[in-house]
mmCIF file of C-alpha atoms in Angstrom:
data_model
loop_
_atom_site.group_PDB
_atom_site.id
_atom_site.type_symbol
_atom_site.label_atom_id
_atom_site.label_comp_id
_atom_site.label_asym_id
_atom_site.label_seq_id
_atom_site.Cartn_x
_atom_site.Cartn_y
_atom_site.Cartn_z
ATOM 1 C CA UNK A 18 -12.910 6.509 -3.674
ATOM 2 C CA UNK A 19 -14.928 8.751 -1.357
ATOM 3 C CA UNK A 20 -18.508 7.804 -0.446
ATOM 4 C CA UNK A 21 -19.763 11.190 -1.650
ATOM 5 C CA UNK A 22 -18.395 10.470 -5.140
ATOM 6 C CA UNK A 23 -20.327 7.229 -5.731
ATOM 7 C CA UNK A 24 -23.473 8.779 -7.204
ATOM 8 C CA UNK A 25 -21.602 11.097 -9.566
ATOM 9 C CA UNK A 26 -19.149 8.405 -10.601
ATOM 10 C CA UNK A 27 -21.995 6.011 -11.495
ATOM 11 C CA UNK A 28 -23.487 8.697 -13.730
ATOM 12 C CA UNK A 29 -20.151 9.365 -15.416
ATOM 13 C CA UNK A 30 -19.636 5.624 -15.977
ATOM 14 C CA UNK A 31 -23.083 5.321 -17.580
ATOM 15 C CA UNK A 32 -22.158 8.213 -19.893
ATOM 16 C CA UNK A 33 -18.815 6.624 -20.773
ATOM 17 C CA UNK A 34 -16.898 9.490 -19.139
ATOM 18 C CA UNK A 35 -13.573 8.540 -17.533
ATOM 19 C CA UNK A 36 -12.588 9.901 -14.112
ATOM 20 C CA UNK A 37 -9.764 12.394 -14.522
ATOM 21 C CA UNK A 38 -6.708 13.407 -12.533
ATOM 22 C CA UNK A 39 -3.879 15.862 -13.190
ATOM 23 C CA UNK A 40 -4.125 19.480 -14.274
ATOM 24 C CA UNK A 41 -7.566 21.102 -14.439
ATOM 25 C CA UNK A 42 -8.841 22.345 -17.784
ATOM 26 C CA UNK A 43 -10.282 25.811 -18.432
ATOM 27 C CA UNK A 44 -13.751 24.266 -18.697
ATOM 28 C CA UNK A 45 -13.376 22.554 -15.329
ATOM 29 C CA UNK A 46 -12.186 25.778 -13.685
ATOM 30 C CA UNK A 47 -15.286 27.580 -14.966
ATOM 31 C CA UNK A 48 -17.508 24.785 -13.683
ATOM 32 C CA UNK A 49 -15.856 25.016 -10.251
ATOM 33 C CA UNK A 50 -16.523 28.758 -10.152
ATOM 34 C CA UNK A 51 -20.169 28.120 -11.080
ATOM 35 C CA UNK A 52 -20.542 25.364 -8.470
ATOM 36 C CA UNK A 53 -19.158 27.625 -5.759
ATOM 37 C CA UNK A 54 -21.388 30.558 -6.691
ATOM 38 C CA UNK A 55 -24.448 28.291 -6.882
ATOM 39 C CA UNK A 56 -23.718 26.915 -3.408
ATOM 40 C CA UNK A 57 -23.280 30.410 -1.979
ATOM 41 C CA UNK A 58 -26.664 31.400 -3.432
ATOM 42 C CA UNK A 59 -28.261 28.226 -2.035
ATOM 43 C CA UNK A 60 -26.956 28.634 1.512
ATOM 44 C CA UNK A 61 -26.585 32.389 1.940
ATOM 45 C CA UNK A 62 -22.924 32.078 2.964
ATOM 46 C CA UNK A 63 -21.449 35.507 2.285
ATOM 47 C CA UNK A 64 -18.278 34.697 0.369
ATOM 48 C CA UNK A 65 -16.200 31.959 -1.242
ATOM 49 C CA UNK A 66 -13.449 32.669 1.268
ATOM 50 C CA UNK A 67 -15.785 31.848 4.148
ATOM 51 C CA UNK A 68 -17.041 28.741 2.369
ATOM 52 C CA UNK A 69 -13.645 27.343 1.408
ATOM 53 C CA UNK A 70 -11.392 28.738 4.159
ATOM 54 C CA UNK A 71 -13.757 28.399 7.096
ATOM 55 C CA UNK A 72 -10.945 28.187 9.669
ATOM 56 C CA UNK A 73 -10.236 31.872 9.079
ATOM 57 C CA UNK A 74 -13.629 32.711 10.583
ATOM 58 C CA UNK A 75 -13.761 30.942 13.980
ATOM 59 C CA UNK A 76 -16.868 32.815 15.157
ATOM 60 C CA UNK A 77 -18.865 31.628 12.128
ATOM 61 C CA UNK A 78 -17.234 28.241 11.664
ATOM 62 C CA UNK A 79 -19.971 26.210 13.334
ATOM 63 C CA UNK A 80 -22.779 27.859 11.341
ATOM 64 C CA UNK A 81 -20.939 27.502 8.017
ATOM 65 C CA UNK A 82 -20.021 23.871 8.709
ATOM 66 C CA UNK A 83 -23.647 23.013 9.483
ATOM 67 C CA UNK A 84 -24.826 24.664 6.265
ATOM 68 C CA UNK A 85 -22.233 22.739 4.247
ATOM 69 C CA UNK A 86 -23.360 19.479 5.819
ATOM 70 C CA UNK A 87 -27.081 20.225 5.444
ATOM 71 C CA UNK A 88 -26.807 21.067 1.740
ATOM 72 C CA UNK A 89 -24.335 18.306 0.758
ATOM 73 C CA UNK A 90 -21.405 20.549 -0.078
ATOM 74 C CA UNK A 91 -19.219 17.647 -1.212
ATOM 75 C CA UNK A 92 -21.751 16.637 -3.847
ATOM 76 C CA UNK A 93 -22.360 20.203 -5.035
ATOM 77 C CA UNK A 94 -18.686 21.146 -5.387
ATOM 78 C CA UNK A 95 -18.064 18.220 -7.740
ATOM 79 C CA UNK A 96 -21.152 18.689 -9.923
ATOM 80 C CA UNK A 97 -20.436 17.965 -13.626
ATOM 81 C CA UNK A 98 -16.714 17.447 -12.950
ATOM 82 C CA UNK A 99 -15.373 13.917 -13.450
ATOM 83 C CA UNK A 100 -12.956 14.001 -10.526
ATOM 84 C CA UNK A 101 -13.006 13.030 -6.845
ATOM 85 C CA UNK A 102 -14.704 15.781 -4.855
ATOM 86 C CA UNK A 103 -11.649 16.338 -2.685
ATOM 87 C CA UNK A 104 -9.470 17.241 -5.682
ATOM 88 C CA UNK A 105 -12.160 19.664 -6.844
ATOM 89 C CA UNK A 106 -12.316 21.145 -3.342
ATOM 90 C CA UNK A 107 -8.540 21.724 -3.230
ATOM 91 C CA UNK A 108 -8.669 23.358 -6.641
ATOM 92 C CA UNK A 109 -11.545 25.609 -5.562
ATOM 93 C CA UNK A 110 -9.608 26.655 -2.448
ATOM 94 C CA UNK A 111 -6.725 27.733 -4.650
ATOM 95 C CA UNK A 112 -8.905 29.588 -7.161
ATOM 96 C CA UNK A 113 -10.763 31.566 -4.495
ATOM 97 C CA UNK A 114 -7.926 32.077 -1.991
ATOM 98 C CA UNK A 115 -7.756 35.823 -1.303
ATOM 99 C CA UNK A 116 -4.113 35.340 -0.277
ATOM 100 C CA UNK A 117 -3.076 34.281 -3.770
ATOM 101 C CA UNK A 118 -1.852 36.639 -6.466
ATOM 102 C CA UNK A 119 -0.571 39.343 -4.086
ATOM 103 C CA UNK A 120 2.449 40.220 -6.183
ATOM 104 C CA UNK A 121 6.056 40.548 -5.102
ATOM 105 C CA UNK A 122 7.201 40.086 -1.533
ATOM 106 C CA UNK A 123 8.375 43.221 0.254
ATOM 107 C CA UNK A 124 11.668 43.265 2.163
ATOM 108 C CA UNK A 125 9.702 43.213 5.410
ATOM 109 C CA UNK A 126 7.691 40.175 4.320
ATOM 110 C CA UNK A 127 10.851 38.287 3.417
ATOM 111 C CA UNK A 128 12.387 39.047 6.804
ATOM 112 C CA UNK A 129 9.218 37.787 8.521
ATOM 113 C CA UNK A 130 9.258 34.677 6.352
ATOM 114 C CA UNK A 131 12.824 33.876 7.441
ATOM 115 C CA UNK A 132 11.980 34.449 11.091
ATOM 116 C CA UNK A 133 8.817 32.334 11.010
ATOM 117 C CA UNK A 134 10.592 29.495 9.194
ATOM 118 C CA UNK A 135 13.292 29.442 11.873
ATOM 119 C CA UNK A 136 10.556 29.100 14.522
ATOM 120 C CA UNK A 137 8.156 26.716 12.785
ATOM 121 C CA UNK A 138 10.346 24.846 10.296
ATOM 122 C CA UNK A 139 8.592 23.910 7.048
ATOM 123 C CA UNK A 140 5.056 24.183 8.390
ATOM 124 C CA UNK A 141 4.074 26.275 5.366
ATOM 125 C CA UNK A 142 0.355 26.194 6.120
ATOM 126 C CA UNK A 143 0.943 27.881 9.479
ATOM 127 C CA UNK A 144 3.528 30.309 8.089
ATOM 128 C CA UNK A 145 1.254 31.180 5.163
ATOM 129 C CA UNK A 146 -1.524 32.138 7.562
ATOM 130 C CA UNK A 147 0.905 34.312 9.561
ATOM 131 C CA UNK A 148 1.973 36.349 6.520
ATOM 132 C CA UNK A 149 -1.413 36.173 4.718
ATOM 133 C CA UNK A 150 -0.054 34.235 1.756
ATOM 134 C CA UNK A 151 -0.868 30.778 0.433
ATOM 135 C CA UNK A 152 1.203 27.864 1.752
ATOM 136 C CA UNK A 153 2.532 27.150 -1.749
ATOM 137 C CA UNK A 154 3.570 30.766 -2.211
ATOM 138 C CA UNK A 155 5.588 30.953 1.027
ATOM 139 C CA UNK A 156 7.228 27.568 0.409
ATOM 140 C CA UNK A 157 8.285 28.621 -3.075
ATOM 141 C CA UNK A 158 9.514 32.043 -1.954
ATOM 142 C CA UNK A 159 11.568 30.625 0.898
ATOM 143 C CA UNK A 160 13.093 28.149 -1.531
ATOM 144 C CA UNK A 161 14.062 30.945 -3.896
ATOM 145 C CA UNK A 162 15.602 32.946 -1.038
ATOM 146 C CA UNK A 163 18.140 30.230 -0.146
ATOM 147 C CA UNK A 164 21.594 31.800 -0.003
ATOM 148 C CA UNK A 165 23.451 28.640 -1.046
ATOM 149 C CA UNK A 166 21.442 27.895 -4.180
ATOM 150 C CA UNK A 167 23.591 27.020 -7.201
ATOM 151 C CA UNK A 168 22.721 27.498 -10.854
ATOM 152 C CA UNK A 169 23.878 25.913 -14.071
ATOM 153 C CA UNK A 170 25.402 22.461 -14.471
ATOM 154 C CA UNK A 171 24.969 20.033 -11.616
ATOM 155 C CA UNK A 172 28.145 18.676 -10.054
ATOM 156 C CA UNK A 173 28.659 14.974 -9.466
ATOM 157 C CA UNK A 174 28.278 15.461 -5.712
ATOM 158 C CA UNK A 175 25.004 17.388 -6.097
ATOM 159 C CA UNK A 176 23.585 14.784 -8.465
ATOM 160 C CA UNK A 177 24.440 11.959 -6.094
ATOM 161 C CA UNK A 178 22.871 13.849 -3.180
ATOM 162 C CA UNK A 179 19.723 14.317 -5.259
ATOM 163 C CA UNK A 180 19.442 10.623 -6.114
ATOM 164 C CA UNK A 181 19.901 9.646 -2.473
ATOM 165 C CA UNK A 182 17.447 12.346 -1.310
ATOM 166 C CA UNK A 183 14.679 11.182 -3.645
ATOM 167 C CA UNK A 184 15.218 7.583 -2.572
ATOM 168 C CA UNK A 185 15.034 8.554 1.115
ATOM 169 C CA UNK A 186 11.844 10.575 0.640
ATOM 170 C CA UNK A 187 10.158 7.753 -1.308
ATOM 171 C CA UNK A 188 11.137 5.176 1.316
ATOM 172 C CA UNK A 189 9.813 7.473 4.045
ATOM 173 C CA UNK A 190 6.358 7.444 2.418
ATOM 174 C CA UNK A 191 6.163 3.659 2.192
ATOM 175 C CA UNK A 192 3.671 1.787 4.365
ATOM 176 C CA UNK A 193 4.888 -0.418 7.237
ATOM 177 C CA UNK A 194 4.002 -3.472 5.143
ATOM 178 C CA UNK A 195 6.093 -2.252 2.227
ATOM 179 C CA UNK A 196 9.031 -1.462 4.503
ATOM 180 C CA UNK A 197 8.815 -4.889 6.129
ATOM 181 C CA UNK A 198 8.869 -6.468 2.680
ATOM 182 C CA UNK A 199 11.890 -4.331 1.826
ATOM 183 C CA UNK A 200 13.753 -5.402 4.976
ATOM 184 C CA UNK A 201 13.145 -9.081 4.319
ATOM 185 C CA UNK A 202 14.279 -8.832 0.711
ATOM 186 C CA UNK A 203 17.385 -6.907 1.703
ATOM 187 C CA UNK A 204 18.313 -9.634 4.173
ATOM 188 C CA UNK A 205 17.803 -12.327 1.551
ATOM 189 C CA UNK A 206 19.697 -10.529 -1.203
ATOM 190 C CA UNK A 207 21.193 -7.078 -0.418
ATOM 191 C CA UNK A 208 22.078 -6.434 -4.066
ATOM 192 C CA UNK A 209 18.482 -7.009 -5.258
ATOM 193 C CA UNK A 210 16.378 -4.320 -3.648
ATOM 194 C CA UNK A 211 12.633 -4.001 -3.516
ATOM 195 C CA UNK A 212 10.796 -3.152 -6.727
ATOM 196 C CA UNK A 213 8.751 0.038 -6.886
ATOM 197 C CA UNK A 214 5.608 0.891 -8.853
ATOM 198 C CA UNK A 215 6.487 3.325 -11.636
ATOM 199 C CA UNK A 216 4.129 6.100 -10.495
ATOM 200 C CA UNK A 217 5.876 6.349 -7.122
ATOM 201 C CA UNK A 218 9.067 7.373 -8.906
ATOM 202 C CA UNK A 219 7.540 10.711 -9.893
ATOM 203 C CA UNK A 220 4.194 11.155 -8.092
ATOM 204 C CA UNK A 221 3.637 12.424 -4.563
ATOM 205 C CA UNK A 222 7.287 13.252 -3.852
ATOM 206 C CA UNK A 223 7.819 16.029 -1.303
ATOM 207 C CA UNK A 224 10.218 18.241 -3.242
ATOM 208 C CA UNK A 225 10.602 20.573 -0.267
ATOM 209 C CA UNK A 226 12.052 17.633 1.674
ATOM 210 C CA UNK A 227 14.310 16.739 -1.255
ATOM 211 C CA UNK A 228 15.516 20.343 -1.446
ATOM 212 C CA UNK A 229 16.419 20.303 2.252
ATOM 213 C CA UNK A 230 18.540 17.171 1.748
ATOM 214 C CA UNK A 231 20.283 18.403 -1.415
ATOM 215 C CA UNK A 232 20.946 21.826 0.209
ATOM 216 C CA UNK A 233 22.448 23.584 -2.837
ATOM 217 C CA UNK A 234 19.432 23.578 -5.200
ATOM 218 C CA UNK A 235 15.812 24.692 -4.834
ATOM 219 C CA UNK A 236 12.928 22.271 -5.167
ATOM 220 C CA UNK A 237 12.126 23.219 -8.773
ATOM 221 C CA UNK A 238 15.698 22.511 -9.838
ATOM 222 C CA UNK A 239 15.612 19.216 -7.948
ATOM 223 C CA UNK A 240 12.362 18.131 -9.578
ATOM 224 C CA UNK A 241 13.521 19.044 -13.083
ATOM 225 C CA UNK A 242 16.874 17.311 -12.668
ATOM 226 C CA UNK A 243 15.290 14.182 -11.204
ATOM 227 C CA UNK A 244 12.917 13.876 -14.173
ATOM 228 C CA UNK A 245 15.932 13.999 -16.514
ATOM 229 C CA UNK A 246 17.759 11.298 -14.576
ATOM 230 C CA UNK A 247 14.642 9.163 -14.154
ATOM 231 C CA UNK A 248 13.771 9.240 -17.851
ATOM 232 C CA UNK A 249 17.259 8.123 -18.789
ATOM 233 C CA UNK A 250 17.223 5.296 -16.256
ATOM 234 C CA UNK A 251 13.704 4.092 -16.999
ATOM 235 C CA UNK A 252 14.676 3.729 -20.665
ATOM 236 C CA UNK A 253 18.232 2.451 -20.032
ATOM 237 C CA UNK A 254 19.434 5.499 -21.951
ATOM 238 C CA UNK A 255 17.452 4.578 -25.090
ATOM 239 C CA UNK A 256 15.184 7.615 -25.252
ATOM 240 C CA UNK A 257 12.334 7.150 -27.761
ATOM 241 C CA UNK A 258 12.877 10.525 -29.454
ATOM 242 C CA UNK A 259 16.618 10.159 -30.113
ATOM 243 C CA UNK A 260 18.670 8.414 -32.752
ATOM 244 C CA UNK A 261 17.432 6.608 -35.873
ATOM 245 C CA UNK A 262 13.896 6.137 -34.527
ATOM 246 C CA UNK A 263 13.404 9.805 -33.584
ATOM 247 C CA UNK A 264 11.153 10.716 -36.537
ATOM 248 C CA UNK A 265 9.030 7.617 -36.075
ATOM 249 C CA UNK A 266 8.597 8.371 -32.380
ATOM 250 C CA UNK A 267 7.451 11.940 -33.132
ATOM 251 C CA UNK A 268 4.914 10.690 -35.668
ATOM 252 C CA UNK A 269 3.739 8.111 -33.170
ATOM 253 C CA UNK A 270 3.205 10.782 -30.508
ATOM 254 C CA UNK A 271 1.257 13.068 -32.870
ATOM 255 C CA UNK A 272 -0.954 10.207 -34.088
ATOM 256 C CA UNK A 273 -1.787 9.186 -30.551
ATOM 257 C CA UNK A 274 -2.620 12.783 -29.624
ATOM 258 C CA UNK A 275 -4.968 12.931 -32.622
ATOM 259 C CA UNK A 276 -6.652 9.739 -31.468
ATOM 260 C CA UNK A 277 -7.432 11.307 -28.077
ATOM 261 C CA UNK A 278 -9.610 13.921 -29.821
ATOM 262 C CA UNK A 279 -9.425 16.483 -27.003
ATOM 263 C CA UNK A 280 -10.086 20.210 -27.190
ATOM 264 C CA UNK A 281 -7.661 21.252 -24.462
ATOM 265 C CA UNK A 282 -4.203 19.979 -23.515
ATOM 266 C CA UNK A 283 -5.349 19.880 -19.887
ATOM 267 C CA UNK A 284 -7.801 17.119 -20.833
ATOM 268 C CA UNK A 285 -4.955 14.751 -21.725
ATOM 269 C CA UNK A 286 -4.247 11.895 -19.342
ATOM 270 C CA UNK A 287 -0.458 12.178 -19.516
ATOM 271 C CA UNK A 288 -0.013 8.974 -17.545
ATOM 272 C CA UNK A 289 -1.849 6.958 -20.199
ATOM 273 C CA UNK A 290 -0.127 8.786 -23.035
ATOM 274 C CA UNK A 291 3.316 8.197 -21.530
ATOM 275 C CA UNK A 292 2.483 4.516 -21.228
ATOM 276 C CA UNK A 293 1.623 4.450 -24.939
ATOM 277 C CA UNK A 294 4.969 6.030 -25.843
ATOM 278 C CA UNK A 295 7.173 3.783 -23.724
ATOM 279 C CA UNK A 296 8.941 3.600 -20.370
ATOM 280 C CA UNK A 297 8.990 7.348 -19.708
ATOM 281 C CA UNK A 298 7.426 9.567 -17.022
ATOM 282 C CA UNK A 299 4.538 11.877 -18.023
ATOM 283 C CA UNK A 300 6.748 14.986 -17.766
ATOM 284 C CA UNK A 301 8.931 13.692 -20.610
ATOM 285 C CA UNK A 302 5.972 13.498 -22.993
ATOM 286 C CA UNK A 303 4.742 16.964 -21.972
ATOM 287 C CA UNK A 304 8.180 18.451 -22.600
ATOM 288 C CA UNK A 305 8.466 16.687 -25.961
ATOM 289 C CA UNK A 306 5.079 17.975 -27.103
ATOM 290 C CA UNK A 307 6.052 21.533 -26.147
ATOM 291 C CA UNK A 308 9.291 21.273 -28.149
ATOM 292 C CA UNK A 309 7.464 19.895 -31.181
ATOM 293 C CA UNK A 310 4.936 22.743 -31.143
ATOM 294 C CA UNK A 311 7.674 25.355 -30.678
ATOM 295 C CA UNK A 312 9.687 23.909 -33.571
ATOM 296 C CA UNK A 313 6.954 23.141 -36.118
ATOM 297 C CA UNK A 314 3.837 25.230 -35.345
ATOM 298 C CA UNK A 315 4.218 28.996 -35.928
ATOM 299 C CA UNK A 316 2.326 31.126 -33.378
ATOM 300 C CA UNK A 317 1.098 27.984 -31.630
ATOM 301 C CA UNK A 318 0.180 29.982 -28.512
ATOM 302 C CA UNK A 319 -2.624 31.694 -30.443
ATOM 303 C CA UNK A 320 -4.096 28.460 -31.811
ATOM 304 C CA UNK A 321 -6.538 25.982 -30.332
ATOM 305 C CA UNK A 322 -5.113 22.637 -29.283
ATOM 306 C CA UNK A 323 -6.504 20.775 -32.345
ATOM 307 C CA UNK A 324 -4.954 23.467 -34.579
ATOM 308 C CA UNK A 325 -1.621 23.030 -32.827
ATOM 309 C CA UNK A 326 -1.679 19.361 -33.800
ATOM 310 C CA UNK A 327 -1.741 19.965 -37.548
ATOM 311 C CA UNK A 328 0.494 17.316 -39.072
ATOM 312 C CA UNK A 329 3.736 19.160 -39.691
ATOM 313 C CA UNK A 330 5.713 15.906 -39.657
ATOM 314 C CA UNK A 331 4.398 13.281 -42.043
ATOM 315 C CA UNK A 332 5.769 10.224 -43.756
ATOM 316 C CA UNK A 333 3.493 8.649 -46.349
ATOM 317 C CA UNK A 334 2.751 5.000 -45.797
ATOM 318 C CA UNK A 335 4.186 5.044 -42.291
ATOM 319 C CA UNK A 336 2.838 2.293 -40.096
ATOM 320 C CA UNK A 337 2.578 3.333 -36.464
ATOM 321 C CA UNK A 338 3.795 0.393 -34.386
ATOM 322 C CA UNK A 339 2.114 -0.449 -31.122
ATOM 323 C CA UNK A 340 4.703 -0.027 -28.371
ATOM 324 C CA UNK A 341 5.355 -2.878 -26.001
ATOM 325 C CA UNK A 342 3.518 -2.724 -22.686
ATOM 326 C CA UNK A 343 5.463 -0.354 -20.421
ATOM 327 C CA UNK A 344 7.005 -1.736 -17.267
ATOM 328 C CA UNK A 345 4.773 -1.290 -14.268
ATOM 329 C CA UNK A 346 7.575 -1.477 -11.711
ATOM 330 C CA UNK A 347 11.335 -1.104 -11.496
ATOM 331 C CA UNK A 348 13.991 -2.439 -9.154
ATOM 332 C CA UNK A 349 15.395 0.129 -6.762
ATOM 333 C CA UNK A 350 18.922 -0.838 -7.787
ATOM 334 C CA UNK A 351 18.154 0.036 -11.429
ATOM 335 C CA UNK A 352 16.973 3.538 -10.538
ATOM 336 C CA UNK A 353 18.799 4.615 -7.378
ATOM 337 C CA UNK A 354 22.493 4.116 -8.006
ATOM 338 C CA UNK A 355 25.426 6.502 -8.030
ATOM 339 C CA UNK A 356 28.536 5.958 -10.122
ATOM 340 C CA UNK A 357 31.017 7.882 -12.245
ATOM 341 C CA UNK A 358 28.310 8.516 -14.845
ATOM 342 C CA UNK A 359 26.182 10.396 -12.331
ATOM 343 C CA UNK A 360 28.027 13.670 -12.892
ATOM 344 C CA UNK A 361 25.864 15.982 -14.973
ATOM 345 C CA UNK A 362 23.603 13.067 -15.874
ATOM 346 C CA UNK A 363 20.776 14.319 -18.019
ATOM 347 C CA UNK A 364 19.121 13.962 -21.396
ATOM 348 C CA UNK A 365 19.971 17.011 -23.457
ATOM 349 C CA UNK A 366 18.565 16.516 -26.917
ATOM 350 C CA UNK A 367 17.361 18.295 -30.008
ATOM 351 C CA UNK A 368 13.829 18.186 -31.297
#
């Protein structure tokens, strides 16, 4: 927690409001826009770009920085938003970035992008500034431009490279203490590798690094494929929405969504919801909800979230069982293994 969040967080706690993470809701985006405009009016800073991307204005940087410090920018940016100020700040930078939403890349821009990447590697922040695009935009575009990118079914070799790449990237992020613990456990019992907290299996992974190791797929393909593999392995292949218990699992999901009583899907804490469903990553639950709406709710795009949750699947007298507490960690050897079953490993299913 950041020091500047303490006051706000105490107020939210007193109001019974939980601190949120994940995707921002439409209401939060509007509040961010208001907070930024209010701060500009308070300080006299000319534009949101100068406020949020101060490095682009070196001659005014000192003055703007002093104004931000004097008027407690970190407190103001997070006003009425139950999130750490830094997450709100990053979201505001994206909303007000004049380099976003510039449309398609020209042939000249793509040639520059290739040249700059050859000189600076994957320093997307620097490259983005050089071509006046956001860092995310240039990273994504370069990924899509890869000449060796495959499509369609994954081969066994590609799948094994992906599994190894994700493992390497996760290990790279571990602290020295965690790595020391891993080394000692490997020496004691090489076949029983270190356990890993569930969130680390799908949160904070550098997909650009994974893409570079896999070589034949872009980062979006890698992320999607990994979530398929991970879901299957976390559940030992017993997916909650397949087989004889499929209908019960769907009812369970809908009931739990009703209990959340939210007005916008972006207000859902998918981590908590996934834990209520079983040993699955949040992306699995999001995908399942989308498939249910597409299959059972006509014109769901035009309806509010509560309207989308109208009970289209009901079973009178059904008792919704409380799922067992999901596992909080997994052994590396149960997640990161490659065998004959790795070819095309996925979780294709019907809603």
